[in-house]
Structure formats: structure tokens, C-alpha cells
């Protein structure tokens, strides 16, 4: 069974409370339940991880590589726009990364239009809410069969 990491960066533990007009009313736990259900349907193992700390996100990426994970559905949140460390962590692995943003970052402030992590990702999904995570998971499962 392939293993896929689901990475969520800073402030995403506040989903449901945080700027609901932008991120919706569903919580991180709701997202986890949706993805666990989907993983059973797809017969894939997922590891769901959220941290507000850059180094913990970097170490989780290393761990997934060492444990033979196939890919990552990655929302580095604000670190998308700033973190050379997360970008380098992905670049140091063979993980297939799909970057996901709940909001359409291109409709928002200009500082959100730059992603340091996009160049080490296979593709990017932005603005589709939680559905983006499901679509990314489906992509990675079919990519494994190619
Ligand atoms: C986000 C977009 C980022 O710009 C922001 O810093 C986040 C969430 C999104 O999912 O839309 O925290 O990654």
C-alpha cells in the first residue's frame, strides 16, 4: 500500500475560527476525517501532520522520505512564501509533492503570489477549498500506477 503524507503549516490548526470568509467554517479535524475516509476508499495509507514550526515541518518531510512515502499533499501555509528550508527539504527527497492552497492565493495580496515551494512540486491547486486536498490525493494515487 502506498503512503502519502498530508502536510499542513502554521495557523491551519485554527481553521474554522480563522478568517472563515477566506478559509471556510470547517476545521482541521473535519479535513482529517474527509481525507481518512477518502484514503480508505482509495486503499492508500495517509499520515496527517500539522505544525506551526518550520523545523518540525522539515523534519517530518525527512521522516516521510526515510519511511518510503510516495508523495505529499502539501499546504505549507505562510511558509509557502518564505521558506527556503521547506523547499530544500522537498528538493532533498524523491517525494512527489502536490501543493494545495485552500484559498485562491492569486486573488489575494501580492506577497501570496510567490511560492518558494511550487518549483519543487509536481503541480499546484489553489482556491478549491478542502476539495483541493482530495484532488491532490487522487492524483498521487493514480501517479503511483504509472
Ligand atoms: C494558504 C494561503 C497562504 O497564503 C496563507 O498564509 C495560509 C493558507 C491557503 O491554504 O490558502 O495560511 O496556504
PDB file of C-alpha atoms and ligand atoms in Angstrom:
ATOM      1  CA  UNK A   1       0.000   0.000   0.000  1.00  0.00           C
ATOM      2  CA  UNK A   2       1.449   3.409  -0.886  1.00  0.00           C
ATOM      3  CA  UNK A   3       1.927   6.014   1.811  1.00  0.00           C
ATOM      4  CA  UNK A   4       1.078   9.686   1.347  1.00  0.00           C
ATOM      5  CA  UNK A   5       1.856  12.486   3.806  1.00  0.00           C
ATOM      6  CA  UNK A   6      -0.585  15.349   4.331  1.00  0.00           C
ATOM      7  CA  UNK A   7       1.354  18.403   5.494  1.00  0.00           C
ATOM      8  CA  UNK A   8      -0.312  21.500   6.921  1.00  0.00           C
ATOM      9  CA  UNK A   9       1.687  24.518   8.040  1.00  0.00           C
ATOM     10  CA  UNK A  10       1.182  27.361  10.504  1.00  0.00           C
ATOM     11  CA  UNK A  11      -2.232  28.608  11.596  1.00  0.00           C
ATOM     12  CA  UNK A  12      -4.077  25.820   9.805  1.00  0.00           C
ATOM     13  CA  UNK A  13      -4.845  24.361  13.251  1.00  0.00           C
ATOM     14  CA  UNK A  14      -7.135  27.429  13.544  1.00  0.00           C
ATOM     15  CA  UNK A  15      -9.302  26.520  10.544  1.00  0.00           C
ATOM     16  CA  UNK A  16     -12.974  27.143  11.273  1.00  0.00           C
ATOM     17  CA  UNK A  17     -12.114  30.035  13.599  1.00  0.00           C
ATOM     18  CA  UNK A  18      -9.614  31.811  11.399  1.00  0.00           C
ATOM     19  CA  UNK A  19     -10.879  34.257   8.705  1.00  0.00           C
ATOM     20  CA  UNK A  20     -13.830  31.978   7.817  1.00  0.00           C
ATOM     21  CA  UNK A  21     -14.769  34.209   4.852  1.00  0.00           C
ATOM     22  CA  UNK A  22     -11.457  33.104   3.296  1.00  0.00           C
ATOM     23  CA  UNK A  23     -10.938  29.596   4.692  1.00  0.00           C
ATOM     24  CA  UNK A  24     -14.483  28.421   5.495  1.00  0.00           C
ATOM     25  CA  UNK A  25     -16.080  27.118   8.686  1.00  0.00           C
ATOM     26  CA  UNK A  26     -14.757  23.577   8.625  1.00  0.00           C
ATOM     27  CA  UNK A  27     -11.952  22.630  10.992  1.00  0.00           C
ATOM     28  CA  UNK A  28      -8.630  20.843  10.507  1.00  0.00           C
ATOM     29  CA  UNK A  29     -10.201  17.845  12.199  1.00  0.00           C
ATOM     30  CA  UNK A  30     -13.026  17.890   9.617  1.00  0.00           C
ATOM     31  CA  UNK A  31     -10.346  17.872   6.897  1.00  0.00           C
ATOM     32  CA  UNK A  32      -8.623  14.933   8.574  1.00  0.00           C
ATOM     33  CA  UNK A  33     -11.876  12.932   8.663  1.00  0.00           C
ATOM     34  CA  UNK A  34     -12.609  13.662   4.991  1.00  0.00           C
ATOM     35  CA  UNK A  35      -9.118  12.518   3.970  1.00  0.00           C
ATOM     36  CA  UNK A  36      -9.095   9.422   6.183  1.00  0.00           C
ATOM     37  CA  UNK A  37     -12.428   8.350   4.600  1.00  0.00           C
ATOM     38  CA  UNK A  38     -11.047   9.007   1.134  1.00  0.00           C
ATOM     39  CA  UNK A  39      -7.844   7.077   1.912  1.00  0.00           C
ATOM     40  CA  UNK A  40      -9.917   4.003   2.817  1.00  0.00           C
ATOM     41  CA  UNK A  41     -11.781   4.265  -0.488  1.00  0.00           C
ATOM     42  CA  UNK A  42      -8.501   4.624  -2.396  1.00  0.00           C
ATOM     43  CA  UNK A  43      -6.679   1.979  -0.381  1.00  0.00           C
ATOM     44  CA  UNK A  44      -3.779   4.260   0.488  1.00  0.00           C
ATOM     45  CA  UNK A  45      -2.155   4.968   3.855  1.00  0.00           C
ATOM     46  CA  UNK A  46      -2.018   8.613   4.924  1.00  0.00           C
ATOM     47  CA  UNK A  47      -0.141  10.389   7.692  1.00  0.00           C
ATOM     48  CA  UNK A  48      -1.813  13.681   8.633  1.00  0.00           C
ATOM     49  CA  UNK A  49       0.555  16.279  10.152  1.00  0.00           C
ATOM     50  CA  UNK A  50       0.186  19.943  11.134  1.00  0.00           C
ATOM     51  CA  UNK A  51       2.754  22.180  12.782  1.00  0.00           C
ATOM     52  CA  UNK A  52       3.265  25.864  13.415  1.00  0.00           C
ATOM     53  CA  UNK A  53       7.062  25.310  13.460  1.00  0.00           C
ATOM     54  CA  UNK A  54       9.160  25.364  10.313  1.00  0.00           C
ATOM     55  CA  UNK A  55      11.795  22.898  11.613  1.00  0.00           C
ATOM     56  CA  UNK A  56       9.140  20.351  12.581  1.00  0.00           C
ATOM     57  CA  UNK A  57       7.731  20.501   9.047  1.00  0.00           C
ATOM     58  CA  UNK A  58      11.257  19.993   7.632  1.00  0.00           C
ATOM     59  CA  UNK A  59      11.866  17.006   9.925  1.00  0.00           C
ATOM     60  CA  UNK A  60       8.522  15.415   9.001  1.00  0.00           C
ATOM     61  CA  UNK A  61       9.453  15.649   5.301  1.00  0.00           C
ATOM     62  CA  UNK A  62      12.770  13.882   6.041  1.00  0.00           C
ATOM     63  CA  UNK A  63      10.938  11.228   8.064  1.00  0.00           C
ATOM     64  CA  UNK A  64       8.434  10.542   5.260  1.00  0.00           C
ATOM     65  CA  UNK A  65      11.312  10.138   2.800  1.00  0.00           C
ATOM     66  CA  UNK A  66      13.127   7.739   5.174  1.00  0.00           C
ATOM     67  CA  UNK A  67       9.930   5.734   5.707  1.00  0.00           C
ATOM     68  CA  UNK A  68       9.391   5.203   1.981  1.00  0.00           C
ATOM     69  CA  UNK A  69       6.445   7.539   1.415  1.00  0.00           C
ATOM     70  CA  UNK A  70       5.473   8.078  -2.221  1.00  0.00           C
ATOM     71  CA  UNK A  71       4.250  11.660  -2.055  1.00  0.00           C
ATOM     72  CA  UNK A  72       2.921  14.595  -0.079  1.00  0.00           C
ATOM     73  CA  UNK A  73      -0.200  16.742  -0.294  1.00  0.00           C
ATOM     74  CA  UNK A  74       1.444  19.904   0.944  1.00  0.00           C
ATOM     75  CA  UNK A  75      -0.016  23.126   2.262  1.00  0.00           C
ATOM     76  CA  UNK A  76       2.944  24.942   3.835  1.00  0.00           C
ATOM     77  CA  UNK A  77       0.573  27.921   4.515  1.00  0.00           C
ATOM     78  CA  UNK A  78       2.537  31.144   5.152  1.00  0.00           C
ATOM     79  CA  UNK A  79       5.841  29.240   4.802  1.00  0.00           C
ATOM     80  CA  UNK A  80       4.965  28.771   1.130  1.00  0.00           C
ATOM     81  CA  UNK A  81       6.003  32.367   0.602  1.00  0.00           C
ATOM     82  CA  UNK A  82       9.113  32.416   2.806  1.00  0.00           C
ATOM     83  CA  UNK A  83      10.667  29.037   3.481  1.00  0.00           C
ATOM     84  CA  UNK A  84      13.859  28.091   1.687  1.00  0.00           C
ATOM     85  CA  UNK A  85      14.183  25.344   4.323  1.00  0.00           C
ATOM     86  CA  UNK A  86      10.936  23.579   3.332  1.00  0.00           C
ATOM     87  CA  UNK A  87      11.757  23.957  -0.339  1.00  0.00           C
ATOM     88  CA  UNK A  88      15.228  22.448   0.227  1.00  0.00           C
ATOM     89  CA  UNK A  89      13.734  19.637   2.307  1.00  0.00           C
ATOM     90  CA  UNK A  90      11.493  18.597  -0.599  1.00  0.00           C
ATOM     91  CA  UNK A  91      14.344  19.029  -3.075  1.00  0.00           C
ATOM     92  CA  UNK A  92      16.438  16.612  -0.971  1.00  0.00           C
ATOM     93  CA  UNK A  93      13.838  13.826  -1.356  1.00  0.00           C
ATOM     94  CA  UNK A  94      12.183  11.797  -4.093  1.00  0.00           C
ATOM     95  CA  UNK A  95       8.723  12.618  -2.728  1.00  0.00           C
ATOM     96  CA  UNK A  96       6.132  13.673  -5.315  1.00  0.00           C
ATOM     97  CA  UNK A  97       4.662  16.876  -3.960  1.00  0.00           C
ATOM     98  CA  UNK A  98       1.314  18.433  -4.848  1.00  0.00           C
ATOM     99  CA  UNK A  99       0.958  21.898  -3.336  1.00  0.00           C
ATOM    100  CA  UNK A 100      -2.516  22.837  -2.150  1.00  0.00           C
ATOM    101  CA  UNK A 101      -3.945  26.155  -1.000  1.00  0.00           C
ATOM    102  CA  UNK A 102      -7.464  26.405   0.339  1.00  0.00           C
ATOM    103  CA  UNK A 103      -7.835  29.977  -0.924  1.00  0.00           C
ATOM    104  CA  UNK A 104      -7.021  31.314  -4.360  1.00  0.00           C
ATOM    105  CA  UNK A 105      -3.723  32.978  -3.414  1.00  0.00           C
ATOM    106  CA  UNK A 106      -3.633  34.782  -6.791  1.00  0.00           C
ATOM    107  CA  UNK A 107      -6.777  36.752  -5.888  1.00  0.00           C
ATOM    108  CA  UNK A 108      -5.157  37.936  -2.677  1.00  0.00           C
ATOM    109  CA  UNK A 109      -2.215  40.120  -1.581  1.00  0.00           C
ATOM    110  CA  UNK A 110       0.782  40.193  -3.878  1.00  0.00           C
ATOM    111  CA  UNK A 111       3.100  38.576  -1.313  1.00  0.00           C
ATOM    112  CA  UNK A 112       0.986  35.421  -1.660  1.00  0.00           C
ATOM    113  CA  UNK A 113       1.642  35.225  -5.408  1.00  0.00           C
ATOM    114  CA  UNK A 114       5.155  33.889  -4.876  1.00  0.00           C
ATOM    115  CA  UNK A 115       5.655  30.291  -3.820  1.00  0.00           C
ATOM    116  CA  UNK A 116       9.173  29.116  -2.943  1.00  0.00           C
ATOM    117  CA  UNK A 117       7.883  25.554  -2.775  1.00  0.00           C
ATOM    118  CA  UNK A 118       5.987  25.429  -6.095  1.00  0.00           C
ATOM    119  CA  UNK A 119       9.158  24.753  -8.154  1.00  0.00           C
ATOM    120  CA  UNK A 120       9.774  21.528  -6.202  1.00  0.00           C
ATOM    121  CA  UNK A 121       6.152  20.405  -6.643  1.00  0.00           C
ATOM    122  CA  UNK A 122       4.581  18.437  -9.484  1.00  0.00           C
ATOM    123  CA  UNK A 123       1.617  20.816  -9.532  1.00  0.00           C
ATOM    124  CA  UNK A 124      -0.413  23.307  -7.561  1.00  0.00           C
ATOM    125  CA  UNK A 125      -4.107  23.533  -6.674  1.00  0.00           C
ATOM    126  CA  UNK A 126      -5.403  26.800  -5.225  1.00  0.00           C
ATOM    127  CA  UNK A 127      -8.847  28.128  -4.405  1.00  0.00           C
ATOM    128  CA  UNK A 128     -10.854  24.889  -4.339  1.00  0.00           C
ATOM    129  CA  UNK A 129     -11.162  24.687  -0.552  1.00  0.00           C
ATOM    130  CA  UNK A 130     -10.809  21.229   1.023  1.00  0.00           C
ATOM    131  CA  UNK A 131     -11.603  19.641  -2.333  1.00  0.00           C
ATOM    132  CA  UNK A 132      -8.057  20.535  -3.433  1.00  0.00           C
ATOM    133  CA  UNK A 133      -6.637  18.044  -0.913  1.00  0.00           C
ATOM    134  CA  UNK A 134      -8.914  15.273  -2.214  1.00  0.00           C
ATOM    135  CA  UNK A 135      -7.991  16.024  -5.831  1.00  0.00           C
ATOM    136  CA  UNK A 136      -4.277  16.015  -4.919  1.00  0.00           C
ATOM    137  CA  UNK A 137      -4.643  12.665  -3.134  1.00  0.00           C
ATOM    138  CA  UNK A 138      -6.380  11.173  -6.192  1.00  0.00           C
ATOM    139  CA  UNK A 139      -3.628  12.485  -8.443  1.00  0.00           C
ATOM    140  CA  UNK A 140      -0.876  10.917  -6.323  1.00  0.00           C
ATOM    141  CA  UNK A 141      -2.637   7.540  -6.168  1.00  0.00           C
ATOM    142  CA  UNK A 142      -3.007   7.360  -9.946  1.00  0.00           C
ATOM    143  CA  UNK A 143       0.560   8.682 -10.425  1.00  0.00           C
ATOM    144  CA  UNK A 144       1.810   5.652  -8.467  1.00  0.00           C
ATOM    145  CA  UNK A 145       0.272   3.308 -11.031  1.00  0.00           C
ATOM    146  CA  UNK A 146       2.090   4.864 -13.986  1.00  0.00           C
TER     147      UNK A 146
HETATM  148  C1  LIG B   1      -2.911  29.235   2.485  1.00  0.00           C
HETATM  149  C2  LIG B   1      -2.575  30.567   1.782  1.00  0.00           C
HETATM  150  C3  LIG B   1      -1.383  31.228   2.458  1.00  0.00           C
HETATM  151  O1  LIG B   1      -1.073  32.453   1.798  1.00  0.00           O
HETATM  152  C4  LIG B   1      -1.709  31.552   3.907  1.00  0.00           C
HETATM  153  O2  LIG B   1      -0.579  32.098   4.548  1.00  0.00           O
HETATM  154  C5  LIG B   1      -2.241  30.379   4.643  1.00  0.00           C
HETATM  155  C6  LIG B   1      -3.128  29.437   3.964  1.00  0.00           C
HETATM  156  C7  LIG B   1      -4.197  28.587   1.909  1.00  0.00           C
HETATM  157  O3  LIG B   1      -4.392  27.406   2.174  1.00  0.00           O
HETATM  158  O4  LIG B   1      -4.996  29.262   1.236  1.00  0.00           O
HETATM  159  O5  LIG B   1      -2.023  30.256   5.847  1.00  0.00           O
HETATM  160  O6  LIG B   1      -1.847  28.336   2.274  1.00  0.00           O
END
